[in-house]
PDB file of C-alpha atoms in Angstrom:
ATOM      1  CA  MET A   1     120.821  87.943 139.170  1.00 52.00           C
ATOM      2  CA  THR A   2     119.449  90.159 136.336  1.00 54.00           C
ATOM      3  CA  VAL A   3     116.717  89.367 133.813  1.00 54.00           C
ATOM      4  CA  ASN A   4     116.861  90.508 130.105  1.00 54.00           C
ATOM      5  CA  PRO A   5     114.844  92.147 128.673  1.00 53.00           C
ATOM      6  CA  ALA A   6     114.625  94.300 131.865  1.00 56.00           C
ATOM      7  CA  GLU A   7     111.457  95.873 130.522  1.00 58.00           C
ATOM      8  CA  ASP A   8     107.956  94.516 130.202  1.00 61.00           C
ATOM      9  CA  LEU A   9     108.053  90.802 129.310  1.00 63.00           C
ATOM     10  CA  THR A  10     104.483  90.705 127.908  1.00 60.00           C
ATOM     11  CA  GLY A  11     104.433  88.674 124.739  1.00 58.00           C
ATOM     12  CA  ASN A  12     107.742  87.038 125.385  1.00 64.00           C
ATOM     13  CA  THR A  13     108.028  83.303 125.762  1.00 66.00           C
ATOM     14  CA  ILE A  14     111.605  83.243 127.232  1.00 73.00           C
ATOM     15  CA  ALA A  15     113.808  85.495 129.363  1.00 74.00           C
ATOM     16  CA  LEU A  16     117.636  85.481 129.677  1.00 76.00           C
ATOM     17  CA  VAL A  17     118.650  85.192 133.269  1.00 76.00           C
ATOM     18  CA  ASN A  18     122.318  86.079 134.331  1.00 75.00           C
ATOM     19  CA  ILE A  19     123.409  84.354 137.412  1.00 76.00           C
ATOM     20  CA  ALA A  20     126.770  85.675 138.781  1.00 73.00           C
ATOM     21  CA  GLY A  21     128.549  84.723 141.980  1.00 70.00           C
ATOM     22  CA  GLN A  22     131.243  86.550 143.774  1.00 72.00           C
ATOM     23  CA  ASN A  23     133.770  85.165 141.396  1.00 71.00           C
ATOM     24  CA  SER A  24     133.304  86.454 137.828  1.00 67.00           C
ATOM     25  CA  ALA A  25     134.359  82.895 136.662  1.00 71.00           C
ATOM     26  CA  CYS A  26     131.062  81.684 138.087  1.00 73.00           C
ATOM     27  CA  THR A  27     128.696  83.486 135.749  1.00 74.00           C
ATOM     28  CA  GLN A  28     126.034  81.642 133.779  1.00 77.00           C
ATOM     29  CA  LYS A  29     123.315  82.832 131.340  1.00 78.00           C
ATOM     30  CA  LEU A  30     120.199  80.682 131.240  1.00 77.00           C
ATOM     31  CA  GLN A  31     117.168  80.898 129.067  1.00 77.00           C
ATOM     32  CA  VAL A  32     114.048  80.594 131.196  1.00 73.00           C
ATOM     33  CA  PRO A  33     110.523  80.159 129.929  1.00 67.00           C
ATOM     34  CA  VAL A  34     108.127  82.830 131.180  1.00 67.00           C
ATOM     35  CA  CYS A  35     104.394  82.628 131.648  1.00 59.00           C
ATOM     36  CA  VAL A  36     103.315  86.255 131.579  1.00 52.00           C
ATOM     37  CA  ARG A  37      99.663  87.180 131.139  1.00 57.00           C
ATOM     38  CA  GLY A  38      98.977  89.057 127.924  1.00 65.00           C
ATOM     39  CA  LYS A  39      97.779  92.588 127.452  1.00 90.00           C
ATOM     40  CA  ILE A  40      94.622  93.595 125.539  1.00 94.00           C
ATOM     41  CA  SER A  41      94.826  96.753 123.470  1.00 95.00           C
ATOM     42  CA  ILE A  42      92.329  98.624 121.417  1.00 97.00           C
ATOM     43  CA  GLU A  43      92.988 101.193 118.739  1.00 96.00           C
ATOM     44  CA  ALA A  44      91.187 102.963 115.873  1.00 96.00           C
ATOM     45  CA  ASN A  45      92.936 103.889 112.630  1.00 94.00           C
ATOM     46  CA  PRO A  46      92.113 106.477 111.688  1.00 96.00           C
ATOM     47  CA  ASP A  47      90.926 107.832 115.028  1.00 96.00           C
ATOM     48  CA  LYS A  48      89.562 111.057 113.512  1.00 97.00           C
ATOM     49  CA  ILE A  49      86.941 111.040 110.817  1.00 96.00           C
ATOM     50  CA  SER A  50      84.333 113.470 109.343  1.00 94.00           C
ATOM     51  CA  ALA A  51      80.686 112.678 108.448  1.00 93.00           C
ATOM     52  CA  LEU A  52      77.549 114.375 107.248  1.00 92.00           C
ATOM     53  CA  ALA A  53      74.578 114.810 109.547  1.00 89.00           C
ATOM     54  CA  GLY A  54      72.008 112.096 109.092  1.00 89.00           C
ATOM     55  CA  THR A  55      74.591 109.412 108.247  1.00 91.00           C
ATOM     56  CA  ASN A  56      76.534 106.665 110.014  1.00 92.00           C
ATOM     57  CA  ALA A  57      80.183 107.253 110.782  1.00 94.00           C
ATOM     58  CA  CYS A  58      82.343 104.089 111.325  1.00 96.00           C
ATOM     59  CA  PHE A  59      85.765 103.793 112.758  1.00 97.00           C
ATOM     60  CA  PRO A  60      87.838 100.579 111.943  1.00 98.00           C
ATOM     61  CA  ILE A  61      88.948  99.043 115.193  1.00 98.00           C
ATOM     62  CA  THR A  62      91.839  96.746 115.865  1.00 97.00           C
ATOM     63  CA  LEU A  63      91.830  94.623 119.031  1.00 97.00           C
ATOM     64  CA  ARG A  64      95.123  92.819 120.065  1.00 96.00           C
ATOM     65  CA  ASN A  65      96.039  90.134 122.636  1.00 94.00           C
ATOM     66  CA  ARG A  66      99.738  90.235 123.177  1.00 89.00           C
ATOM     67  CA  GLY A  67      99.735  87.214 125.485  1.00 84.00           C
ATOM     68  CA  ALA A  68      99.294  83.502 125.780  1.00 84.00           C
ATOM     69  CA  ASP A  69      95.901  83.702 127.578  1.00 87.00           C
ATOM     70  CA  SER A  70      92.605  83.879 125.787  1.00 91.00           C
ATOM     71  CA  ALA A  71      89.863  86.116 127.085  1.00 92.00           C
ATOM     72  CA  ILE A  72      86.350  87.217 126.600  1.00 96.00           C
ATOM     73  CA  VAL A  73      86.505  90.970 125.796  1.00 97.00           C
ATOM     74  CA  SER A  74      83.422  93.306 126.293  1.00 98.00           C
ATOM     75  CA  LEU A  75      83.441  96.376 124.187  1.00 98.00           C
ATOM     76  CA  SER A  76      81.611  99.571 125.193  1.00 96.00           C
ATOM     77  CA  SER A  77      81.794 103.339 124.795  1.00 95.00           C
ATOM     78  CA  ASN A  78      80.932 106.534 126.712  1.00 90.00           C
ATOM     79  CA  THR A  79      78.460 108.643 124.748  1.00 77.00           C
ATOM     80  CA  PRO A  80      79.403 112.312 124.635  1.00 74.00           C
ATOM     81  CA  THR A  81      77.756 114.381 127.292  1.00 70.00           C
ATOM     82  CA  ASN A  82      74.547 116.176 126.150  1.00 67.00           C
ATOM     83  CA  ALA A  83      74.673 114.504 122.812  1.00 74.00           C
ATOM     84  CA  SER A  84      71.923 112.895 120.903  1.00 80.00           C
ATOM     85  CA  ILE A  85      74.386 110.703 119.027  1.00 86.00           C
ATOM     86  CA  ILE A  86      74.547 107.030 119.701  1.00 85.00           C
ATOM     87  CA  GLY A  87      77.471 104.683 118.900  1.00 91.00           C
ATOM     88  CA  SER A  88      77.985 100.883 119.049  1.00 95.00           C
ATOM     89  CA  PHE A  89      80.360  98.133 118.131  1.00 97.00           C
ATOM     90  CA  ASN A  90      79.487  95.483 115.451  1.00 97.00           C
ATOM     91  CA  TYR A  91      80.544  92.901 118.009  1.00 96.00           C
ATOM     92  CA  PRO A  92      80.045  94.092 121.567  1.00 96.00           C
ATOM     93  CA  LYS A  93      81.537  90.957 123.083  1.00 97.00           C
ATOM     94  CA  ILE A  94      84.150  88.588 121.557  1.00 96.00           C
ATOM     95  CA  LYS A  95      86.554  85.838 122.533  1.00 96.00           C
ATOM     96  CA  LEU A  96      90.179  86.875 121.753  1.00 94.00           C
ATOM     97  CA  GLY A  97      92.497  84.014 121.550  1.00 93.00           C
ATOM     98  CA  ALA A  98      96.250  83.937 122.469  1.00 91.00           C
ATOM     99  CA  TYR A  99      98.231  86.329 120.430  1.00 92.00           C
ATOM    100  CA  GLU A 100      95.136  87.032 118.247  1.00 95.00           C
ATOM    101  CA  ILE A 101      94.597  90.274 116.344  1.00 96.00           C
ATOM    102  CA  ARG A 102      91.053  91.157 115.341  1.00 96.00           C
ATOM    103  CA  ASP A 103      90.827  93.846 112.678  1.00 95.00           C
ATOM    104  CA  ASP A 104      87.300  93.213 111.521  1.00 96.00           C
ATOM    105  CA  LEU A 105      85.716  95.286 114.257  1.00 97.00           C
ATOM    106  CA  ARG A 106      83.956  98.681 113.737  1.00 97.00           C
ATOM    107  CA  TYR A 107      82.668 101.273 116.040  1.00 97.00           C
ATOM    108  CA  CYS A 108      79.835 103.192 114.253  1.00 96.00           C
ATOM    109  CA  ALA A 109      77.993 106.324 115.343  1.00 93.00           C
ATOM    110  CA  SER A 110      74.609 107.324 114.161  1.00 90.00           C
ATOM    111  CA  VAL A 111      74.822 111.074 113.477  1.00 87.00           C
ATOM    112  CA  PRO A 112      71.380 112.710 113.830  1.00 84.00           C
ATOM    113  CA  SER A 113      70.019 115.074 111.163  1.00 85.00           C
ATOM    114  CA  GLY A 114      70.696 118.697 112.021  1.00 82.00           C
ATOM    115  CA  SER A 115      73.720 117.884 114.032  1.00 80.00           C
ATOM    116  CA  ASN A 116      76.664 120.183 113.586  1.00 79.00           C
ATOM    117  CA  ALA A 117      79.350 119.551 116.154  1.00 84.00           C
ATOM    118  CA  ALA A 118      82.476 117.661 117.164  1.00 88.00           C
ATOM    119  CA  TYR A 119      82.281 114.528 119.372  1.00 90.00           C
ATOM    120  CA  THR A 120      84.775 112.524 121.356  1.00 92.00           C
ATOM    121  CA  PHE A 121      83.949 108.839 122.174  1.00 94.00           C
ATOM    122  CA  ASN A 122      85.921 106.813 124.750  1.00 95.00           C
ATOM    123  CA  LEU A 123      86.031 103.196 123.604  1.00 97.00           C
ATOM    124  CA  LYS A 124      86.701 100.555 126.264  1.00 97.00           C
ATOM    125  CA  ALA A 125      87.722  96.926 125.994  1.00 97.00           C
ATOM    126  CA  GLN A 126      87.294  95.076 129.206  1.00 96.00           C
ATOM    127  CA  SER A 127      88.546  91.552 130.071  1.00 95.00           C
ATOM    128  CA  ALA A 128      89.922  89.431 132.809  1.00 92.00           C
ATOM    129  CA  ILE A 129      93.424  90.000 131.461  1.00 89.00           C
ATOM    130  CA  ASN A 130      93.256  93.843 131.589  1.00 91.00           C
ATOM    131  CA  ASP A 131      91.139  96.799 130.514  1.00 94.00           C
ATOM    132  CA  ALA A 132      92.150  99.071 127.613  1.00 96.00           C
ATOM    133  CA  GLN A 133      90.741 102.299 126.113  1.00 96.00           C
ATOM    134  CA  ALA A 134      91.124 104.617 123.193  1.00 96.00           C
ATOM    135  CA  ASP A 135      89.515 107.900 122.157  1.00 96.00           C
ATOM    136  CA  VAL A 136      88.028 108.497 118.646  1.00 96.00           C
ATOM    137  CA  PHE A 137      87.002 111.874 117.340  1.00 95.00           C
ATOM    138  CA  LEU A 138      84.136 112.616 114.979  1.00 93.00           C
ATOM    139  CA  ASP A 139      83.623 115.924 113.136  1.00 92.00           C
ATOM    140  CA  VAL A 140      80.052 116.469 111.761  1.00 90.00           C
ATOM    141  CA  LEU A 141      80.004 118.426 108.531  1.00 87.00           C
ATOM    142  CA  ASP A 142      77.311 121.032 107.851  1.00 73.00           C
ATOM    143  CA  SER A 143      75.235 121.010 104.627  1.00 60.00           C
ATOM    144  CA  GLN A 144      78.008 122.929 102.696  1.00 58.00           C
ATOM    145  CA  ASN A 145      80.573 120.246 103.660  1.00 55.00           C
ATOM    146  CA  LYS A 146      82.539 122.587 105.910  1.00 51.00           C
ATOM    147  CA  ILE A 147      83.895 121.149 109.056  1.00 48.00           C
ATOM    148  CA  SER A 148      82.083 122.522 111.947  1.00 46.00           C
ATOM    149  CA  SER A 149      84.974 121.956 114.516  1.00 48.00           C
ATOM    150  CA  SER A 150      88.298 120.447 114.093  1.00 47.00           C
ATOM    151  CA  TYR A 151      90.807 118.578 116.248  1.00 49.00           C
ATOM    152  CA  GLY A 152      94.538 119.100 116.099  1.00 46.00           C
ATOM    153  CA  SER A 153      96.630 116.923 113.793  1.00 39.00           C
TER     154      SER A 153
END
């Protein structure tokens, strides 16, 4: 017996099952409903931005549920080590419905005056379905609008 698609069934509502006996004349394909838990994902687009010191820098965030289960999702981030920069989500906890996509989320970092560095934030989405994470990169511009540090393309 084989199941198609053979890869991850997340998000699918049916699977094709091939049942074959010893005799090739006894082969049957059946459509079988599947109940697979979803998968939460988080992404920022763009994931690299620049900002001036003393301003707020915001990343647009997309949160997706690729399954039939709804979940409460808690959003958090790791603050860069030895940094005085603080970031937060506009909605730190939300209910994400079945197959729902939320693109009204933002992760904003308050860039302190006098700052002149590059920062990486690790964003986390935690739920009973699964945990997901994404990294975002912030370049702080100096007073002459020169990039202090840059990440690869």
